Each structure stands twice: as C-alpha cells, then as structure tokens.
XYZ file of C-alpha atoms in Angstrom:
664
model
C 6.763 10.178 32.137
C 7.688 6.673 31.103
C 11.055 6.987 32.740
C 9.615 8.137 36.036
C 7.063 5.326 36.054
C 9.768 2.789 35.395
C 12.050 4.257 38.050
C 9.289 4.098 40.632
C 8.541 0.521 39.659
C 12.226 -0.463 39.955
C 12.497 1.369 43.256
C 9.620 -0.742 44.603
C 11.697 -3.826 43.942
C 14.503 -2.767 46.285
C 15.112 -4.792 49.400
C 17.656 -3.567 51.945
C 19.358 -1.431 49.277
C 19.600 -4.365 46.781
C 18.313 -4.213 43.238
C 18.611 -6.884 40.529
C 21.094 -6.170 37.760
C 18.497 -6.639 34.999
C 16.187 -4.041 36.446
C 19.063 -1.657 37.114
C 20.239 -2.052 33.514
C 16.758 -1.295 32.172
C 16.475 1.768 34.356
C 19.792 3.098 33.060
C 18.819 2.474 29.451
C 15.556 4.315 29.769
C 17.153 7.111 31.786
C 20.080 7.780 29.480
C 19.560 6.301 26.034
C 16.067 7.561 25.293
C 15.754 11.283 24.583
C 13.174 13.387 26.331
C 11.025 15.091 23.835
C 9.966 18.700 24.292
C 6.650 20.173 23.192
C 6.121 20.045 19.516
C 5.613 23.767 19.425
C 9.168 24.310 20.629
C 12.007 23.848 18.163
C 10.014 22.540 15.212
C 11.851 23.735 12.130
C 10.012 24.915 9.061
C 11.221 24.294 5.537
C 11.344 27.063 3.027
C 9.803 25.378 0.021
C 11.253 28.052 -2.335
C 14.834 26.993 -1.600
C 15.963 23.832 -3.427
C 16.606 20.962 -1.055
C 19.195 18.231 -1.507
C 17.908 14.995 0.000
C 19.217 11.438 -0.072
C 18.114 7.899 0.278
C 20.926 5.732 1.592
C 19.993 2.018 1.767
C 22.313 -0.817 2.655
C 22.453 -3.662 0.104
C 21.712 -6.254 2.833
C 18.291 -7.190 1.490
C 15.272 -5.992 -0.460
C 13.490 -2.695 0.175
C 10.494 -2.921 2.464
C 7.481 -0.703 3.129
C 9.327 1.480 5.657
C 12.330 2.050 3.405
C 10.045 2.896 0.480
C 8.348 5.477 2.681
C 11.711 7.013 3.588
C 12.722 7.209 -0.043
C 9.338 8.701 -1.022
C 9.431 11.476 1.583
C 12.934 12.507 0.590
C 11.964 12.328 -3.098
C 8.828 14.473 -2.573
C 10.734 17.168 -0.647
C 13.406 17.372 -3.370
C 10.884 17.550 -6.183
C 8.577 19.994 -4.330
C 11.466 22.463 -3.853
C 13.074 21.938 -7.237
C 16.106 20.312 -5.601
C 17.995 17.053 -6.089
C 17.294 13.547 -4.909
C 20.470 11.456 -4.375
C 20.742 7.652 -4.128
C 23.756 6.616 -2.010
C 24.626 2.995 -1.254
C 25.958 2.477 2.284
C 27.764 -0.874 2.086
C 30.379 -0.394 4.813
C 29.392 -3.712 6.372
C 30.668 -6.014 3.658
C 29.926 -9.126 5.701
C 26.161 -8.456 5.466
C 26.111 -7.359 1.804
C 23.950 -9.635 -0.342
C 24.833 -10.154 -3.980
C 22.172 -8.706 -6.334
C 20.626 -6.602 -3.614
C 21.938 -3.361 -5.155
C 20.329 -4.147 -8.556
C 17.037 -5.020 -6.848
C 16.987 -1.764 -4.864
C 17.507 0.271 -8.055
C 14.867 -1.665 -9.952
C 12.270 -1.204 -7.204
C 12.928 2.543 -7.045
C 12.630 2.814 -10.800
C 9.467 0.663 -10.814
C 7.786 3.112 -8.462
C 8.956 6.177 -10.368
C 11.411 7.437 -7.713
C 14.175 8.339 -10.104
C 17.370 9.788 -8.610
C 19.323 12.771 -9.923
C 22.659 11.570 -8.651
C 23.805 8.102 -7.730
C 24.765 4.705 -9.179
C 24.113 4.445 -12.890
C 23.576 8.188 -13.149
C 26.776 9.663 -11.744
C 27.090 13.174 -10.399
C 29.569 15.768 -9.125
C 30.264 13.829 -5.916
C 30.787 10.323 -7.221
C 31.380 7.592 -6.393
C 28.069 7.082 -4.606
C 28.934 3.661 -3.183
C 30.692 3.925 0.168
C 32.926 0.912 -0.337
C 34.604 2.944 -3.113
C 35.203 5.954 -0.917
C 37.544 4.453 1.723
C 40.394 6.875 0.937
C 38.070 9.845 1.484
C 37.161 8.667 4.971
C 40.793 8.064 5.856
C 41.579 11.706 5.180
C 38.903 12.903 7.546
C 39.974 10.381 10.175
C 43.424 11.983 10.194
C 41.788 15.400 10.673
C 39.893 14.194 13.799
C 43.024 12.592 15.203
C 44.937 15.797 14.777
C 42.223 17.826 16.545
C 42.045 15.199 19.313
C 38.356 14.612 18.751
C 39.316 10.980 18.053
C 42.017 8.602 19.160
C 43.415 5.160 18.311
C 42.367 2.286 20.520
C 44.812 -0.698 20.586
C 42.833 -2.745 23.116
C 42.410 -6.370 22.074
C 39.044 -7.977 21.627
C 39.657 -10.192 24.580
C 40.387 -7.257 26.910
C 37.212 -5.468 25.837
C 35.173 -8.626 26.352
C 36.604 -9.213 29.840
C 35.919 -5.602 30.819
C 32.335 -5.818 29.560
C 31.719 -9.040 31.559
C 33.204 -7.511 34.683
C 31.021 -4.386 34.422
C 27.972 -6.526 33.849
C 28.658 -8.611 36.973
C 29.102 -5.432 39.011
C 25.848 -3.962 37.678
C 27.664 -1.058 35.995
C 26.649 0.482 32.700
C 28.428 -0.564 29.510
C 30.990 1.654 27.816
C 34.709 2.155 27.158
C 37.065 3.258 29.919
C 39.304 5.369 27.611
C 42.423 3.342 28.432
C 44.001 4.231 25.090
C 42.987 7.928 25.188
C 45.955 8.660 27.480
C 48.475 7.345 24.839
C 50.550 10.170 23.525
C 50.024 10.995 19.834
C 53.662 10.218 18.961
C 53.424 6.769 20.557
C 50.105 6.127 18.892
C 51.545 7.063 15.482
C 54.559 4.825 16.044
C 52.502 1.779 17.074
C 50.201 2.265 14.102
C 53.250 2.536 11.807
C 54.588 -0.782 13.167
C 51.357 -2.435 11.986
C 49.681 -2.901 15.385
C 45.984 -3.431 14.978
C 43.648 -0.657 16.205
C 40.314 1.012 15.851
C 39.660 4.737 15.830
C 37.235 5.949 18.493
C 35.389 9.215 18.640
C 35.764 11.154 21.914
C 32.162 11.646 22.924
C 31.255 15.088 24.331
C 29.977 15.207 27.884
C 27.651 18.219 27.623
C 23.872 18.206 27.098
C 22.695 18.294 23.500
C 19.482 19.804 22.025
C 18.595 18.928 18.464
C 15.754 20.646 16.603
C 13.698 18.190 14.627
C 11.139 18.667 11.856
C 8.750 16.263 13.526
C 9.663 15.966 17.209
C 10.562 19.584 17.971
C 13.486 20.147 20.305
C 14.894 16.738 21.205
C 16.894 16.844 24.453
C 19.825 14.435 24.883
C 21.056 14.883 28.496
C 24.689 14.033 29.272
C 25.127 10.690 31.053
C 26.782 11.950 34.159
C 26.215 8.733 36.029
C 27.993 6.685 33.366
C 30.939 9.173 33.368
C 31.119 8.883 37.128
C 31.832 5.159 36.758
C 34.708 5.835 34.412
C 33.181 4.754 31.083
C 32.038 6.739 28.008
C 30.157 6.162 24.774
C 33.192 6.540 22.551
C 31.881 5.018 19.374
C 34.162 3.317 16.815
C 34.641 5.327 13.569
C 37.232 3.152 11.836
C 37.231 -0.645 12.259
C 40.291 -2.893 12.507
C 40.103 -3.684 8.782
C 40.421 0.045 7.980
C 36.814 0.393 6.828
C 34.596 3.097 8.281
C 31.517 2.394 10.361
C 28.130 3.422 9.053
C 27.857 6.459 11.305
C 31.208 7.998 10.302
C 30.722 7.418 6.548
C 27.169 8.711 6.791
C 28.228 12.090 8.352
C 31.176 12.629 5.975
C 29.084 11.851 2.847
C 26.170 14.060 3.967
C 28.610 16.981 4.284
C 30.546 16.337 1.053
C 27.374 15.810 -0.942
C 25.834 18.936 0.532
C 22.714 17.215 1.911
C 20.392 19.796 3.374
C 17.553 17.657 4.762
C 17.393 14.102 6.091
C 14.019 12.433 6.658
C 14.276 9.054 8.289
C 12.519 6.725 10.761
C 12.405 7.521 14.457
C 14.476 4.403 15.176
C 17.477 6.559 14.249
C 16.805 9.065 17.040
C 19.388 7.428 19.454
C 22.092 7.803 16.710
C 21.396 11.483 16.131
C 23.637 12.772 19.004
C 26.660 10.992 17.505
C 25.897 12.415 14.016
C 25.451 15.954 15.363
C 28.584 15.680 17.493
C 30.642 14.572 14.531
C 29.437 17.529 12.514
C 30.348 19.830 15.409
C 33.802 18.238 15.708
C 34.474 19.069 12.049
C 32.925 22.526 12.362
C 30.261 21.601 9.796
C 26.591 22.695 9.719
C 24.472 19.524 10.040
C 21.475 18.918 7.774
C 17.916 19.458 9.068
C 16.677 16.184 10.508
C 13.116 14.897 10.536
C 12.337 11.572 12.278
C 8.993 10.133 11.174
C 6.901 7.704 13.120
C 7.362 3.971 13.456
C 5.164 1.603 11.492
C 3.220 -0.771 13.754
C 0.673 -3.574 13.326
C -2.797 -3.906 14.712
C -1.419 -4.730 18.124
C 0.859 -1.641 18.238
C 4.001 -3.793 17.791
C 6.713 -2.565 15.436
C 6.049 -3.978 11.987
C 8.355 -6.962 11.495
C 10.261 -7.481 8.251
C 8.868 -11.007 8.304
C 5.357 -9.568 8.006
C 4.119 -10.005 4.418
C 2.831 -6.413 4.410
C 6.384 -5.020 4.541
C 7.548 -6.949 1.469
C 7.182 -4.898 -1.694
C 6.887 -8.008 -3.791
C 3.664 -8.817 -1.949
C 2.075 -5.863 -3.773
C 3.208 -7.119 -7.156
C 2.071 -10.686 -6.989
C -0.191 -12.589 -6.761
C -2.337 -9.423 -6.503
C -0.998 -6.376 -8.374
C -1.364 -3.007 -6.686
C -0.911 0.019 -8.941
C 2.328 1.922 -8.321
C 0.562 5.218 -7.697
C -1.807 3.484 -5.248
C 1.014 1.999 -3.136
C 2.905 5.312 -3.134
C -0.310 7.050 -2.086
C -0.786 4.550 0.694
C 2.819 4.800 1.912
C 2.739 8.578 1.873
C -0.292 8.615 4.199
C 1.619 6.540 6.735
C 2.658 9.582 8.734
C 2.236 12.500 6.339
C -0.244 15.144 7.585
C -1.769 17.064 4.706
C -4.707 19.494 4.470
C -6.334 18.187 1.295
C -10.016 17.167 1.248
C -9.214 13.866 -0.435
C -6.575 11.254 0.353
C -6.554 10.057 -3.253
C -3.432 11.424 -5.012
C -1.006 10.212 -7.654
C 2.706 10.931 -7.526
C 2.415 14.154 -9.493
C -0.262 15.459 -7.137
C 1.718 14.457 -4.060
C 4.683 16.437 -5.338
C 2.530 19.533 -5.867
C 0.861 19.290 -2.415
C 3.735 17.968 -0.283
C 4.760 19.807 2.822
C 7.087 18.276 5.443
C 4.474 17.957 8.166
C 4.203 14.594 9.843
C 2.364 12.981 12.715
C 4.357 12.163 15.848
C 2.674 8.989 17.080
C 3.214 5.502 15.743
C 1.402 4.753 12.498
C -0.648 1.588 12.181
C -0.443 -0.204 8.853
C -3.903 -1.551 7.879
C -4.591 -2.798 4.346
C -8.217 -1.632 4.532
C -6.963 1.850 3.580
C -4.991 0.343 0.640
C -8.161 -1.436 -0.539
C -10.024 1.853 -0.499
C -7.274 3.681 -2.371
C -6.989 0.985 -5.021
C -10.766 1.222 -5.755
C -10.751 5.006 -5.720
C -7.740 5.260 -8.089
C -9.207 2.706 -10.447
C -12.568 4.409 -10.656
C -10.892 7.769 -11.171
C -8.719 6.351 -13.895
C -11.789 5.091 -15.710
C -14.020 8.108 -15.203
C -11.222 10.489 -16.164
C -9.591 8.352 -18.788
C -9.128 11.244 -21.166
C -7.107 13.265 -18.676
C -5.368 10.211 -17.144
C -4.452 8.118 -20.179
C -1.478 6.418 -18.582
C -3.352 5.135 -15.539
C -6.242 3.967 -17.738
C -3.978 2.246 -20.193
C -2.230 0.334 -17.323
C -5.643 -0.978 -16.272
C -6.485 -1.999 -19.823
C -3.138 -3.677 -20.238
C -3.550 -5.689 -17.004
C -7.062 -6.887 -18.026
C -5.891 -7.728 -21.526
C -2.931 -9.731 -20.196
C -5.220 -11.590 -17.779
C -7.674 -12.349 -20.653
C -4.933 -13.962 -22.738
C -4.100 -16.166 -19.785
C -7.696 -17.098 -18.849
C -9.225 -17.627 -22.322
C -8.065 -19.611 -25.315
C -7.093 -18.023 -28.565
C -10.065 -19.716 -30.225
C -12.503 -18.242 -27.738
C -11.136 -14.770 -28.168
C -11.039 -14.957 -31.958
C -14.748 -15.841 -32.080
C -15.510 -12.599 -30.205
C -12.839 -10.247 -31.517
C -12.757 -11.140 -35.165
C -10.320 -8.626 -36.677
C -10.425 -6.310 -33.663
C -7.466 -5.703 -31.372
C -7.869 -7.035 -27.802
C -6.855 -3.856 -26.024
C -9.098 -1.773 -28.269
C -11.897 -4.154 -27.361
C -11.262 -4.084 -23.633
C -10.988 -0.298 -23.237
C -14.698 0.543 -23.944
C -15.782 -2.441 -21.861
C -13.889 -1.090 -18.858
C -15.441 2.325 -19.347
C -18.904 0.763 -19.555
C -18.604 -1.356 -16.423
C -16.945 0.921 -13.903
C -19.194 -0.703 -11.259
C -17.014 -3.797 -11.464
C -14.417 -1.837 -9.403
C -16.849 -0.289 -6.965
C -16.816 -2.548 -3.929
C -14.585 -4.963 -1.964
C -14.712 -8.646 -2.284
C -16.271 -10.522 0.616
C -13.875 -11.781 3.302
C -14.373 -15.544 3.046
C -14.339 -18.057 5.832
C -10.975 -19.368 4.707
C -9.239 -16.212 5.817
C -7.162 -16.821 8.894
C -5.457 -14.297 11.088
C -2.693 -13.860 12.008
C -0.685 -15.246 9.030
C 2.081 -17.680 9.782
C 4.617 -14.958 9.039
C 3.414 -13.036 12.123
C 5.113 -13.682 15.407
C 2.853 -14.789 18.231
C 1.498 -12.094 20.490
C -0.629 -12.544 23.599
C -3.135 -10.010 22.225
C -3.894 -12.477 19.393
C -5.935 -14.425 21.928
C -8.447 -11.572 21.884
C -9.359 -12.357 18.275
C -11.203 -15.631 18.616
C -14.210 -16.709 16.629
C -14.894 -16.688 12.900
C -16.617 -13.312 12.886
C -13.769 -11.514 14.541
C -11.207 -13.206 12.379
C -13.032 -12.041 9.259
C -13.452 -8.502 10.716
C -9.708 -8.333 11.395
C -8.887 -9.863 8.036
C -10.461 -6.741 6.467
C -7.395 -4.866 7.781
C -4.866 -7.614 6.959
C -5.781 -8.731 3.475
C -6.023 -7.255 -0.009
C -9.675 -7.464 -1.042
C -10.049 -4.959 -3.877
C -11.350 -6.175 -7.282
C -8.603 -7.358 -9.624
C -8.309 -7.838 -13.379
C -9.232 -11.465 -12.892
C -12.385 -10.451 -10.951
C -13.347 -8.122 -13.772
C -12.991 -10.977 -16.293
C -15.080 -13.302 -14.107
C -17.880 -10.741 -13.982
C -17.700 -10.077 -17.725
C -16.666 -13.518 -19.063
C -19.502 -13.431 -21.578
C -17.550 -10.772 -23.528
C -14.668 -13.223 -24.051
C -16.310 -16.626 -24.636
C -19.363 -18.164 -26.313
C -22.661 -18.353 -24.399
C -23.860 -21.905 -25.128
C -23.181 -23.176 -21.632
C -24.656 -20.109 -19.958
C -27.820 -20.218 -22.008
C -28.349 -23.863 -21.293
C -28.019 -23.177 -17.583
C -30.447 -20.260 -17.577
C -33.020 -21.342 -20.200
C -35.412 -22.636 -17.530
C -35.349 -19.335 -15.634
C -36.221 -17.103 -18.626
C -39.786 -16.390 -19.691
C -39.869 -17.312 -23.390
C -42.750 -15.267 -24.770
C -43.161 -14.235 -28.375
C -42.946 -10.504 -27.600
C -39.372 -10.948 -26.420
C -38.431 -12.622 -29.676
C -40.071 -9.803 -31.658
C -37.964 -7.181 -29.808
C -34.795 -9.159 -30.486
C -35.516 -9.507 -34.221
C -36.280 -5.839 -34.402
C -32.886 -5.055 -32.969
C -31.281 -7.101 -35.719
C -32.650 -4.634 -38.340
C -30.606 -1.720 -37.020
C -27.869 -0.945 -39.532
C -24.232 -0.678 -38.627
C -24.184 3.075 -39.165
C -26.808 3.469 -36.408
C -25.250 0.974 -34.008
C -24.598 3.499 -31.209
C -25.452 3.546 -27.539
C -28.150 6.254 -27.951
C -29.877 4.597 -30.913
C -29.864 1.164 -29.264
C -31.436 2.543 -26.130
C -34.105 4.444 -28.104
C -34.966 1.280 -30.120
C -35.301 -0.862 -27.051
C -37.606 1.675 -25.407
C -39.592 2.085 -28.600
C -40.293 -1.632 -28.694
C -41.996 -1.500 -25.299
C -45.736 -0.834 -24.936
C -46.528 2.813 -24.108
C -46.233 3.728 -20.437
C -49.736 4.088 -18.861
C -50.671 7.090 -16.885
C -50.176 6.798 -13.145
C -53.420 6.555 -11.202
C -54.362 9.754 -9.355
C -53.830 9.765 -5.672
C -56.854 9.486 -3.412
C -57.925 12.674 -1.649
C -58.004 10.760 1.597
C -54.587 9.171 1.058
C -52.066 10.556 3.521
C -48.400 10.843 2.429
C -46.129 8.357 4.080
C -43.708 9.648 6.662
C -40.057 9.196 5.643
C -39.355 7.368 8.871
C -42.157 4.926 8.126
C -40.737 4.309 4.659
C -37.425 3.235 6.121
C -39.140 0.719 8.335
C -41.276 -0.872 5.618
C -40.248 -3.631 3.365
C -40.427 -1.641 0.132
C -39.415 -4.522 -2.034
C -42.435 -6.542 -0.942
C -44.786 -3.575 -1.484
C -43.470 -3.026 -5.003
C -43.864 -6.701 -5.878
C -47.458 -6.700 -4.619
C -48.288 -3.568 -6.682
C -46.725 -4.963 -9.866
C -48.457 -8.310 -9.503
C -51.848 -6.671 -9.234
C -53.723 -7.576 -12.523
C -55.784 -4.410 -12.299
C -52.715 -2.149 -12.095
C -51.785 -1.075 -15.645
C -48.603 0.668 -14.479
C -47.459 -2.404 -12.535
C -48.084 -4.643 -15.535
C -46.099 -2.314 -17.722
C -43.189 -2.340 -15.357
C -43.267 -6.151 -15.179
C -43.285 -6.378 -18.994
C -40.410 -3.938 -19.249
C -38.414 -5.834 -16.684
C -39.112 -9.091 -18.526
C -37.949 -7.801 -21.842
C -34.705 -6.297 -20.438
C -34.029 -9.522 -18.500
C -34.537 -11.609 -21.626
C -32.248 -9.392 -23.702
C -29.493 -9.619 -21.056
C -29.851 -13.402 -21.093
C -29.624 -13.403 -24.888
C -26.573 -11.131 -25.144
C -24.625 -11.784 -21.898
C -26.114 -14.847 -20.194
C -26.005 -12.887 -16.959
C -27.728 -10.036 -15.099
C -24.360 -8.502 -14.201
C -22.182 -6.242 -16.274
C -22.678 -3.002 -18.163
C -26.012 -1.652 -19.455
C -27.569 -3.332 -22.501
C -26.768 -0.494 -24.981
C -23.161 -0.366 -23.720
C -22.866 -4.142 -23.940
C -24.178 -4.215 -27.563
C -21.740 -1.484 -28.609
C -18.779 -3.310 -27.041
C -19.725 -6.690 -28.545
C -20.349 -5.100 -31.904
C -23.215 -5.513 -34.364
C -22.093 -8.833 -35.783
C -21.667 -10.650 -32.442
C -24.792 -9.085 -30.965
C -27.012 -10.142 -33.893
C -25.571 -13.616 -33.892
C -26.383 -13.986 -30.191
C -29.829 -12.481 -30.534
C -30.737 -14.861 -33.373
C -29.356 -17.864 -31.471
C -31.430 -16.771 -28.442
C -34.583 -16.487 -30.597
C -34.045 -20.077 -31.848
C -33.540 -21.390 -28.286
C -36.531 -19.407 -27.058
C -38.812 -20.731 -29.766
C -37.662 -24.307 -29.227
C -38.150 -24.035 -25.462
C -41.556 -22.360 -25.947
C -42.613 -25.073 -28.391
C -41.615 -27.729 -25.892
C -43.550 -26.085 -23.144
C -46.616 -25.559 -25.345
C -46.471 -29.189 -26.430
C -46.353 -30.370 -22.844
C -49.286 -28.142 -21.914
C -51.241 -29.386 -25.008
C -50.686 -33.032 -24.020
C -51.666 -32.353 -20.413
C -54.856 -30.651 -21.589
C -55.687 -33.554 -23.919
C -55.148 -36.017 -21.124
C -57.549 -34.015 -18.897
C -60.213 -34.015 -21.595
C -59.849 -37.768 -22.092
C -60.221 -38.355 -18.379
C -63.305 -36.181 -18.285
C -64.846 -37.992 -21.260
C -64.204 -41.314 -19.570
C -65.918 -40.156 -16.434
C -69.030 -39.063 -18.389
C -69.214 -42.362 -20.258
C -68.963 -44.356 -17.114
C -71.766 -42.251 -15.611
C-alpha cells in the first residue's frame, strides 16, 4: 500500500517524461528493498515448546547494551529456558575499527546483572568455542573456499577508485546502485593465480535472481521479490563476504556461526528484515537448513519515531542511577515491549516469565513510555512486601536499598540513638512491612519537569506540546516517578533521627489536654513481654471513653440516594456532626481522633507513616517510652504556659471591671 501511494505521488511529479533522480531513487528503494508482508495467518511458524531450542545473543562490542538489545537477549533467553534448551552468547567483532575497549566486559556484566546467564560463550566455554568471531577467521576461510568452488561466490579485484567512479556514474544517470559483475567472468584459474600473486581482492556472493519467501514467527510469510529492474540495468546486489584484509563481514560470519553452533531460533529486531534474504540465500548455497527467524517490532518514542540511542531511556545505566529500578521490574517492562501473553496480570518476575513465555509477538511498532515502568515498579515493590515470606530475595533487595540509603542520609550518631544494639537491616525490615503505603502511589510531576530532554532530537510534533500542563502530562510518560528508597526515608525520617525539631515545629498545632498525657503514661506501664501490635492496639482503645450508642433514625428520615451522596461534600457534613455539642457520638469521635493525633505527634512527629501499634513495635519499647515521656513533659509545659496566659488575661479583665465600677 505504501509503495503504491509513493509511486502515484512520484508519478504526479513527472513532466514530459522527466523525473528527478532523488524521487526515482526513493521509488526504487521502496519498490525493491522493502519486503511486502503477507497476512499474519499465512506462514506464521509455531514453536514446539517441548523441543529444546538453541538460541543466541550476538552483540558487537562497539558500545554498551541498550534497551532494544536487552529485549533481544531476553526473548532469546526466555525461549531457551522455556524449552529446556541452551542460550549462547557470541561476540561479533568482525569490524575491528569500531570495537571499543572494555565494551565486551561491560556487555557481560550487564547480562549477568539482569540474570541472563549464558550456557555457552566467553568465560563459560562450550563445544563450539571460540565464541568471539575475531578468533574464528580460519573457520570462515574454509567456508569461503567452498563457496568459490561451487561458484556461489567469486573474487572481485576491482579497485576502490573504479567502484567509486562506477557508483557516481550510475547516480548521475539515475540508475540503481549495485555491482556490474565485472570480475564474475574471470576464469577460476586466473582468479586463483592473481590471488596467489598477492593481488588485493574481496569475495562477493553471487546473489540469486529468483523470488524469495521467508516464513517468520512474527510477520508470517515475508515476500522478497527479485529485482528484475536492477538486473535489467546490469547490476546486482552481490554483497561482500570477505573484505580486503581477509576478515569476514558480519553477514557471512553470522550465517556460518549459526550453522556450526546449531542455532535453531533467532529472535531479533525488524530492522534486520532487509538482511534476511542474504542470510537465507547463504544457507541455501551451502545446503544448510536455516534457523527459524522471528523479527520483533521496532521501539519508538511518543511521536512514533524510532527510539534513538541518544535517548536516555535506551541507556541501561539510566535505570541504575540516579534512580534504581529493580532488575525484575526492568526485565518485566522490556518483555512487554512486543510480547503478547494471555495472563491476567502484567506483573511477572523472571521465573514467572520463563514459565509463561510463548513466542507470540505484536507486529506493529511498540511505543516506549515510562508510565508503564512506574506502574510495574510500584506493583513489584508492593508484592515483594506483601509476599515477603514467599519472595525473600526481592524483599531483601528492598531492605538493602533502604538500609544503604539510611547510612548515607543519617549520621552514625542519629542511627545509634534509635537502634541501640539492633542491626539496621533487622530494624528496617518490619518498618517496610508496616508502611507498604509508602510505595502505593506516584510522585507528583513537578513544574520543573521539561520535555523533551536535551538528549532528544528536535521533531516538529514537539510543537504540539506547549504549555505547562501538557508538558507535565507528557512528562508522566517520559520520567521515572515511582517512590524510591530516599522517598521512603523522607516519609519515615522519625524512625531514624530524634524528634526535638519536629516537636518544636508542631507543638502549637497539638491540643495539649491532660487526658492525652494520661493515655501516654498508661502506655509506658506495658511490660516488654506484652509489647506486641495486638496488645498495644487493645490498650490504646481501652484508654478511650466508651463508645456511645448511635441515635436511632427518625421514622420520617428518608435514606439518601447514592447519587446524592456522591454530590454532597461529605467531609463538611461529618465535621458539622462531630462539632455538635449535643451529639455524644460526634464528641466521642473527636476525642478519639485527638488522642490518636497526639500519640502520633509524640511518637513520630508526623501524621504519615505506619499505624501507631506498628510504629511502636518497630521503634521498640525503650525508644517509644522515652518519646512518650518527653512528649508528656513538653505537653505539660505548653499547657502550663497556656493556662498562665489565660489566668493573666482573666485577672486583667477583672481589674478592668473593678476599675469601671469604682469610677462609677
């Protein structure tokens, strides 16, 4: 469809049979280079999950792994583990000029960090070693000789200058690029002799001229029509297999290694679709059975542009610092970028993904939005806390992160005043269980969030996102906003530092009545053997006045309609009821709220955090009693100051009144 539209558009630009070279070149590219996809129902191969699959991840050490390469590695890893097969790591470093020192070590560390351990490869070995292509040059030379003997390949002695001149000439004439097979007519004996004399050459593959249909796990039958128009102009896509320096090209080494290492399935990005005909043709030339290919969707940004490697979201280090994303969370997020599963929940760890994985993928481009990652991070964290007994590793990672952040945020003196002889991690663990709400919602997108980041290239569609509100709305998809270990400590800082400053700040907001102090002193009498969540809750409730009976409903009172309830300001109604002096139930609720609020001020200096019984258990009896007694002293002092002020004001009023009577 796209080709026909482009052709009609180009045809409309014709004038007296003339067409510009640029438009003609674009039309040829779309007409010949891009495969025409058949219906997904036709040619889609299925994978027998009972047969072990041998998959591979073959990165080039030309830079760090990015989000797309991690997805490729994950899909191949999941298929191998799901079928009980093998996952192979192979380093394709045929282009030595682009190889970056230290990149290989970084690739291996990243895969290990995310738990994608390989069964064969560098550092592990295996029956088909070496697994670094630069160490396999002699192997490729043997298979080059085989292709030359079968005349599926030939030596090309054309100089670089001749090839450049021919390319410029064809460009000026508006002809498609390609090689004219000048050296294909050289007799094998002459070719061998010239090579023996040391004349420089490359080895080219004689491209087949028939149509090609390749079944694909994702795309179905992919049709690659033969380029008859290019052949009519005397040029062919005869790709280079061996370069002038004797090293193989990526495509040749890739095919040979896939065969020798008995790779059965290859899952890779759809950007490799144009290279698939060459790979299949090479397999056919050798008489080999090619692996099953599956080309997954491209990763795109919010504007449907291919995700750039300069985008911070593609950099794996972005998810390690300054905000740490759990490894299972990022793998879960990456797996959902194209994987189509039938589970009710998207939340899965690596083990669950292995058990549930099937090679079914979406065909369209996949948009990368961090809002999904934010959701997954919260869901995984809450699940790790709520199921800490069955997920000890995930829970312990969370405790370790919070403990590490606490040692960086608070001084050793502050922590020692709270911990005493307790271990920090043993102290943090019950606090995390008690305050799971700390990880229940996203942080607000502040006004300082700007979009797009500087690392994004400019796009005309960015002009659509003007105004602070829209920037913040889009920032929800482009920023990490889930609660972190530092956010947890900010919410629960009273568990890690003294409360003097907090009490001084809130003393004017707390009602200091004698009944509150009585409840606090009563809590101090609970022995250590009874210092449990249940006992503390029962003692707090027992110190409250008995709950009055609710007044009977009037016979004439009609029940409120649920729709009316939604429209009413319930908070105002409740406040009015509770402030009614004749309402015993409202007065009891107000007293209960006052006591709980005072106790939270005394123990935590804040209304946020876990429940009071949970907080007292985490703090421990010694710290809790110390804080309660300090609060009672502060409360009595403040209450005395207030009563003294009221007494002086009353005395002044009486003096004024006496003076008025005397003057009368």
